[in-house]
Coordinates of C-alpha atoms and ligand atoms in Angstrom, one line a residue:
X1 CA 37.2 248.5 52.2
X2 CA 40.4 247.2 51.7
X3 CA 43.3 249.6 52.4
X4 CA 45.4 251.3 49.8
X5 CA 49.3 250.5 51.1
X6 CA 52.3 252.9 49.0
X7 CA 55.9 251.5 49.1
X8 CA 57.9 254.5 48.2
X9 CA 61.3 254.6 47.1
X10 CA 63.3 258.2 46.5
X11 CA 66.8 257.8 44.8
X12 CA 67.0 260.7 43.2
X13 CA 70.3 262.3 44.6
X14 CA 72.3 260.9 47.5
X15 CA 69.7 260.1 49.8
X16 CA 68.3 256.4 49.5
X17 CA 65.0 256.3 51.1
X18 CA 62.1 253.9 51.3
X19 CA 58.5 254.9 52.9
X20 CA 55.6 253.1 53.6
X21 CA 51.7 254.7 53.4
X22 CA 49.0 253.1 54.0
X23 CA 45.4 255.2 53.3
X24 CA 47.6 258.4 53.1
X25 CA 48.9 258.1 56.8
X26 CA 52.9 257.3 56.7
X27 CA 53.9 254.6 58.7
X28 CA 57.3 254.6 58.2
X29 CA 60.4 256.6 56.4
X30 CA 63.7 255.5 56.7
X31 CA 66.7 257.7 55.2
X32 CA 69.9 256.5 54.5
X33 CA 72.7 259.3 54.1
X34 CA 75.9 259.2 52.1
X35 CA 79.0 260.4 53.7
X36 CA 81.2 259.7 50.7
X37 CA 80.8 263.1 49.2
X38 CA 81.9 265.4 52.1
X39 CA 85.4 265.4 51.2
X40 CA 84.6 266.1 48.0
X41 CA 82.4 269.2 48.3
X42 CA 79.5 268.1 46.3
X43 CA 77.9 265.0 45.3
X44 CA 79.6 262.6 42.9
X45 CA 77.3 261.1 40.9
X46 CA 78.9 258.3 39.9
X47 CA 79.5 257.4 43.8
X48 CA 75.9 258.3 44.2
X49 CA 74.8 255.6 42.5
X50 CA 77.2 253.1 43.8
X51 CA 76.1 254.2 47.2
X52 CA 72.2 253.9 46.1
X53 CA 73.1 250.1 44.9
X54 CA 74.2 249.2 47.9
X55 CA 71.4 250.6 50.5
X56 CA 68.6 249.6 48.4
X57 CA 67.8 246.9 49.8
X58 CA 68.5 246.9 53.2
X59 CA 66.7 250.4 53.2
X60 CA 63.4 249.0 51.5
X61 CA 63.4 246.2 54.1
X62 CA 63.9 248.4 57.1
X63 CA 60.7 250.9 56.0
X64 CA 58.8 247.2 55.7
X65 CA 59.9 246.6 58.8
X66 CA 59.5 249.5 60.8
X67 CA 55.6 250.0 59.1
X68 CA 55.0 246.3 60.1
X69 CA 54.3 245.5 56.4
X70 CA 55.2 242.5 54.5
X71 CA 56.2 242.8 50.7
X72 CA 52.4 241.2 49.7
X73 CA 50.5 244.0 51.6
X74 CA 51.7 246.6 49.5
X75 CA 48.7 247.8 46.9
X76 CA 51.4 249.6 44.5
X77 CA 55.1 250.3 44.4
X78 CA 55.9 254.1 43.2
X79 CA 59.6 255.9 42.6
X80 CA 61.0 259.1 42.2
X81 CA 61.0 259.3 38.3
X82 CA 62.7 263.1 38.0
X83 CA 64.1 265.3 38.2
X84 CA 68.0 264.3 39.7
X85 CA 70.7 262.4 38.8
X86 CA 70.1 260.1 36.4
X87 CA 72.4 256.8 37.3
X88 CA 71.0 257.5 40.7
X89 CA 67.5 257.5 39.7
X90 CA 68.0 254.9 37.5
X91 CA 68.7 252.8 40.0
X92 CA 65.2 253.7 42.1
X93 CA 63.7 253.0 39.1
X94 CA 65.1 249.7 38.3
X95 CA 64.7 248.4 41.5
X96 CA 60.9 249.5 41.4
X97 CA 60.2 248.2 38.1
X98 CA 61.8 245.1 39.0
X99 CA 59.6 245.0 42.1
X100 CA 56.0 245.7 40.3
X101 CA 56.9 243.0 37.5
X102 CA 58.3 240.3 40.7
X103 CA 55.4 240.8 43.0
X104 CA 52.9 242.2 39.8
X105 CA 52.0 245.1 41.5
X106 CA 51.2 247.9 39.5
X107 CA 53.5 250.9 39.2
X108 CA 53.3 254.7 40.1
X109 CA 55.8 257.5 38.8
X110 CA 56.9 260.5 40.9
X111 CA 57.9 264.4 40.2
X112 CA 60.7 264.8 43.0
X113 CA 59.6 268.8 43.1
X114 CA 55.2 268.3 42.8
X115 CA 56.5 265.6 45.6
X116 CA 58.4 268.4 47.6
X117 CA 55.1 270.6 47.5
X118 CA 52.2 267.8 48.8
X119 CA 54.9 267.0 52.0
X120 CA 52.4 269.1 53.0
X121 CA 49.7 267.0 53.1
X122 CA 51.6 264.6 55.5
X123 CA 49.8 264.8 58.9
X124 CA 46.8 266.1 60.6
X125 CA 47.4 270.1 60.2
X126 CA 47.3 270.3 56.4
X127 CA 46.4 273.0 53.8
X128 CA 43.2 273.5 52.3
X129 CA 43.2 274.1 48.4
X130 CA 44.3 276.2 46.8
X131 CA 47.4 277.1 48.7
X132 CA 50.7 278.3 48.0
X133 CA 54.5 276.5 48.4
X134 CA 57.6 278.1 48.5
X135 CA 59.8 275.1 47.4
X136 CA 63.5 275.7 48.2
X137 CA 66.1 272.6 47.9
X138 CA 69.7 272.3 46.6
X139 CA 68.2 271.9 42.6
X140 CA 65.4 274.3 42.3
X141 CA 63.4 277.5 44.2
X142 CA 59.8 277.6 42.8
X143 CA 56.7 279.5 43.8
X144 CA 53.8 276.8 43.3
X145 CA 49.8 277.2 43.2
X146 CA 48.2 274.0 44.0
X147 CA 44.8 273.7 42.7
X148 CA 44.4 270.1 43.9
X149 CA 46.9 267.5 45.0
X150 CA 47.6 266.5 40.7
X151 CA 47.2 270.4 39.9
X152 CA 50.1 272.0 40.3
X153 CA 51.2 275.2 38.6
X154 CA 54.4 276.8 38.9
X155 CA 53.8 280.6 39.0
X156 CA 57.6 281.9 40.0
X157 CA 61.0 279.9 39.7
X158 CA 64.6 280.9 39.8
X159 CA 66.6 282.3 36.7
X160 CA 70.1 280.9 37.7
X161 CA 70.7 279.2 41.1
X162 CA 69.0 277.5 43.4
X163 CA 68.1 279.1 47.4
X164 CA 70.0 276.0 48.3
X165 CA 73.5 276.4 46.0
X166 CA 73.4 280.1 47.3
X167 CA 73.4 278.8 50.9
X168 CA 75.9 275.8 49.8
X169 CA 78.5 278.4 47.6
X170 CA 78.9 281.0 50.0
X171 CA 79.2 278.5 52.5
X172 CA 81.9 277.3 50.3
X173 CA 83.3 281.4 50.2
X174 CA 83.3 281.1 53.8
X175 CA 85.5 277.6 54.0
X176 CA 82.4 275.5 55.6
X177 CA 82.2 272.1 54.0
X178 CA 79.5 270.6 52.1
X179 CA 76.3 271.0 52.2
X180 CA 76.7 274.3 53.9
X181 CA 73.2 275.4 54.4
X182 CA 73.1 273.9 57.5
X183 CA 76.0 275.3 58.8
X184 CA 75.0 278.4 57.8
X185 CA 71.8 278.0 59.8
X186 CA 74.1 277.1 62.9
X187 CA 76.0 280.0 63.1
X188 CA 73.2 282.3 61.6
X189 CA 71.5 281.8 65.1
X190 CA 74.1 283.2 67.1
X191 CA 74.6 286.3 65.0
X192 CA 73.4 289.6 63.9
X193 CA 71.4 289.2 60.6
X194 CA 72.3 293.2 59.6
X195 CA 75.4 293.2 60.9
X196 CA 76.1 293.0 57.0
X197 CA 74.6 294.1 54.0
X198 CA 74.9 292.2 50.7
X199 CA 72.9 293.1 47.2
X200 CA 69.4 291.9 47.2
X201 CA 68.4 291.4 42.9
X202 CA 65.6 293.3 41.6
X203 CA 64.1 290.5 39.5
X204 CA 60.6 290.8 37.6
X205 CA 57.4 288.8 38.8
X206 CA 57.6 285.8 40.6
X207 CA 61.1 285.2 39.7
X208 CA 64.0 284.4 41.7
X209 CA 67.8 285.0 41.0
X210 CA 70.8 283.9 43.4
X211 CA 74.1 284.3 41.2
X212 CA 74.6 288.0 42.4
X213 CA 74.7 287.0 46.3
X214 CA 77.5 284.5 45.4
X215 CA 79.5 287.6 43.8
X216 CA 78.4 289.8 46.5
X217 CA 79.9 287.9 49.4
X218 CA 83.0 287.0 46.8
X219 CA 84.2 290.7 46.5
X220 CA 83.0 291.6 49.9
X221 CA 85.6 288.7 51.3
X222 CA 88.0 290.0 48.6
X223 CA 88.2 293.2 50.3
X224 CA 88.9 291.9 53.8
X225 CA 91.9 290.8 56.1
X226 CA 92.9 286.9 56.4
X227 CA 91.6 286.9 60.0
X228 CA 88.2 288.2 58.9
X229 CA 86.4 285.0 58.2
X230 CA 87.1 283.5 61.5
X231 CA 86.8 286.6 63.6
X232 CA 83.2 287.4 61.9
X233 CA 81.5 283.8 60.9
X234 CA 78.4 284.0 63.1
X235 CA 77.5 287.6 61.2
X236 CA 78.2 286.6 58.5
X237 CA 76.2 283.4 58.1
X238 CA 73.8 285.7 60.1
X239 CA 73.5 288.4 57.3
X240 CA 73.9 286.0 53.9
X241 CA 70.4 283.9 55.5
X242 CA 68.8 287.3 56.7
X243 CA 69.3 288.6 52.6
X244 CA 68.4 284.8 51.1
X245 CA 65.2 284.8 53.7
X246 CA 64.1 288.3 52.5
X247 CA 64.8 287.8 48.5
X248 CA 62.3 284.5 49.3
X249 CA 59.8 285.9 51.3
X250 CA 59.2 289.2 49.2
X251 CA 58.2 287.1 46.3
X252 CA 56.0 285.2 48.8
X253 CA 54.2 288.1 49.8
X254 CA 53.9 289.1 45.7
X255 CA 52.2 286.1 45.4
X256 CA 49.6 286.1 47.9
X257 CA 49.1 289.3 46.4
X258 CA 48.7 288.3 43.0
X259 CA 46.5 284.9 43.4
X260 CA 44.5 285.8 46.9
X261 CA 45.6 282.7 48.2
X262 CA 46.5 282.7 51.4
X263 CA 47.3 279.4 52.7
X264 CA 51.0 279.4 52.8
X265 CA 53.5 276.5 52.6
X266 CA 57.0 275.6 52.3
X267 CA 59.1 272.6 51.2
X268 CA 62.6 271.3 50.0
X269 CA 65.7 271.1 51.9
X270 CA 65.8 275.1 52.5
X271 CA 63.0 275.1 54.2
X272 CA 64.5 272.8 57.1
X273 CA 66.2 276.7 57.8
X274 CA 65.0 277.9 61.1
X275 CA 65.7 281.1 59.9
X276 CA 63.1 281.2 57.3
X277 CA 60.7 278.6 59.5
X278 CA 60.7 281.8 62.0
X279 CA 60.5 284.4 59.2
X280 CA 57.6 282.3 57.5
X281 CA 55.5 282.0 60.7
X282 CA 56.1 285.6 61.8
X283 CA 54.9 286.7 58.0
X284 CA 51.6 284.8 58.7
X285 CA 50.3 286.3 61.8
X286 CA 51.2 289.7 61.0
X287 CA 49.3 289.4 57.1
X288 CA 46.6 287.0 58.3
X289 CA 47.9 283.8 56.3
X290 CA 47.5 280.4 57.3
X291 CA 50.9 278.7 57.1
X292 CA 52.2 274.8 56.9
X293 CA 56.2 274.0 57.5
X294 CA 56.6 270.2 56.7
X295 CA 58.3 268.7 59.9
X296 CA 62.3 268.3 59.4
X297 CA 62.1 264.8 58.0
X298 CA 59.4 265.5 55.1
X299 CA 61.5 268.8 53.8
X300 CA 65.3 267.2 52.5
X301 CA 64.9 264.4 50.3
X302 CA 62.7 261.6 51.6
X303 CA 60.6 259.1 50.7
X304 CA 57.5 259.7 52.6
X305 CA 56.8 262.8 50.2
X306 CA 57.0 260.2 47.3
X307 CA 54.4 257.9 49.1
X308 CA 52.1 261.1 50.0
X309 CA 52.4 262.3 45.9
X310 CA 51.7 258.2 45.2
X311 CA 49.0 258.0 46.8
X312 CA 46.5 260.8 45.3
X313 CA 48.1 259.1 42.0
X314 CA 46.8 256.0 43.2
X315 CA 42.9 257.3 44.1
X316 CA 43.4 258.9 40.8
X317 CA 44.3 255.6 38.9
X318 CA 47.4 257.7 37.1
X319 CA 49.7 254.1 37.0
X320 CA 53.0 254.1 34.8
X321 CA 54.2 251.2 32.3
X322 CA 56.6 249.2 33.2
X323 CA 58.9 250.4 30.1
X324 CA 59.1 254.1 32.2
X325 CA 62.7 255.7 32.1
X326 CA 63.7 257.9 34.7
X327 CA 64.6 261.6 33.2
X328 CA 67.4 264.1 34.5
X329 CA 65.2 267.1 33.9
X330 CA 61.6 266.9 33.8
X331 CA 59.2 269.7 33.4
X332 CA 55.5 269.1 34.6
Ligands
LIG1 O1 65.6 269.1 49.0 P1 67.0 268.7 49.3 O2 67.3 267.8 50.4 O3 67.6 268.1 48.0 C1 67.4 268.6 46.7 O4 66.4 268.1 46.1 O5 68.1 269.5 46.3 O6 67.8 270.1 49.5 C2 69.1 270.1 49.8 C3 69.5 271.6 50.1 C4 71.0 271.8 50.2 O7 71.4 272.9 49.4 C5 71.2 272.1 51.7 O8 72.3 273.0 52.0 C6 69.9 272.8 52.0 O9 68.9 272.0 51.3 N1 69.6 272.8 53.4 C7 69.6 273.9 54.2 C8 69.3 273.4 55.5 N2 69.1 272.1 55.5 C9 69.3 271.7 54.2 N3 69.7 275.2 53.9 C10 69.6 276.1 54.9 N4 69.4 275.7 56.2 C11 69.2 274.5 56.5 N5 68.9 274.1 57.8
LIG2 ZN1 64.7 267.5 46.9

């Protein structure tokens, strides 16, 4: 039988990255990172997307490369469709679009966060349905049952911020540059995790909320000497991951309650924190779950996840038009 071969491309903040799949096994993912927006403590989108136009190519033709693939191999060409930025997934998109119609290949449109949860699936140790993923990136902390690979449900999601803006603001509070979450992960390790104690939310059902924490640490720094920061930064880091880890995992544990699923993942940028990798695994053996971390690669943005998500599109026939716009903010 002839094999199914995924290029992937994922534009859909400021990470360019092209991955190639061939019968769900990855065979290459090449990430390109843009320094251009540390001084500015947060992505620019408008540099974003200068910065996507310019590694396009060279970044599709080093995944070719490094998978041994030429551009006729390739079975179907899928990008990240939403959600993100939108100049910077427009230009994933365009350069996809223009690739199907170039090479007439057909076309395959991705969910950056149902992407996120089937990083899972990458590799030999991978969940059995239906499990449960804790996705935590810089956008968006969900609680997701998947039913099947293309049956996703989101049963609990934030109400304000992101797990990743809480790491990234009080990061900020503490004068770390951007992103701060792994900074905060650095220090965390060589501090005490109660050496303080900040206001966990009591928030209904599966939901999340973050805004509080960011007040929290604001008034708790407010109240302190100049010298403070500097003299206490490895507690500190220590204590604001030890109260994001437990806000995450409670709601975890809610949920293997509620569903009796208990085949546990996590994805997203957040969950590259060894903080909550530790937490996570500890969780399992002492309630009985199974558990899955994506390796460091597959959990910030990447295009491998895309090409994973692709290809169970692919075996499902689910192909886009070629008149397909990206979108900011997707639901799904
Ligand atoms: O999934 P991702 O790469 O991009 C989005 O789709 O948002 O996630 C980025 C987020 C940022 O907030 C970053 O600070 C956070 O993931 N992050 C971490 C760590 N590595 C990345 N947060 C805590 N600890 C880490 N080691
Ligand atoms: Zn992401």
């Amino acid at each position: 039988m002839k094999s199914t071969i995924i290029l992937a491309i994922e534009s859909s903040c400021d990470e360019t990255s092209a991955s190639v799949c061939v019968d769900g096994k990855i065979l290459s993912n090449y990430i390109a990172n843009q320094s251009v927006h540390e001084q500015y403590g947060g992505v620019v989108p408008e540099l974003a997307s200068r910065a996507h136009l310019q590694n396009i190519v060279p970044v599709v033709d080093i995944a070719l490369a490094d998978a041994h693939c030429n551009l006729s191999d390739i079975s179907a060409i899928a990008f990240t469709q939403a959600p993100g930025l939108i100049g910077s997934l427009l230009v994933g998109t365009q350069f996809a679009k223009s690739l199907a119609l170039a090479l007439d290949k057909p076309l395959i449109a991705v969910h950056h966060m149902q992407a996120h949860v089937l990083a899972n699936l990458i590799g030999d140790n991978i969940p059995n349905f239906p499990f449960l993923c804790l996705t935590v990136s810089g956008g968006h902390t969900q609680i997701v049952l998947a039913k099947s690979a293309l049956d996703l449900q989101v049963i609990g999601e934030t109400i304000d911020d992101a797990a990743g803006e809480a790491f990234d603001k009080t990061a900020k509070l503490l004068g770390l540059p951007y992103p701060g979450g792994p900074l905060i992960d650095k220090y965390a390790q060589l501090g005490n995790p109660l050496a303080f104690k900040f206001a966990e939310p009591q928030i209904p059902e599966l939901n999340f909320s973050f805004s509080g924490l960011k007040t929290s640490v604001l008034y708790f720094l407010q109240k302190q000497d100049e010298k403070f920061i500097a003299n206490n930064l490895n507690n500190l880091c220590a204590s604001i991951q030890h109260t994001i880890i437990q806000i995450l995992l409670k709601k975890l544990r809610k949920a293997v309650q509620l569903t009796g699923v208990n085949e546990v993942c996590i994805a997203g940028g957040v969950s590259a924190n060894s903080g909550l990798r530790n937490a996570l695994t500890e969780m399992g053996v002492i309630n009985g779950w199974k558990t899955f971390i994506p390796k460091f690669e597959y959990c910030t943005d990447n295009a491998a996840m895309i090409a994973i998500t692709a290809y169970y599109k692919y075996l499902a026939n689910q192909f886009t038009e070629l008149d397909v716009s990206p979108s900011a903010r997707a639901e799904w």
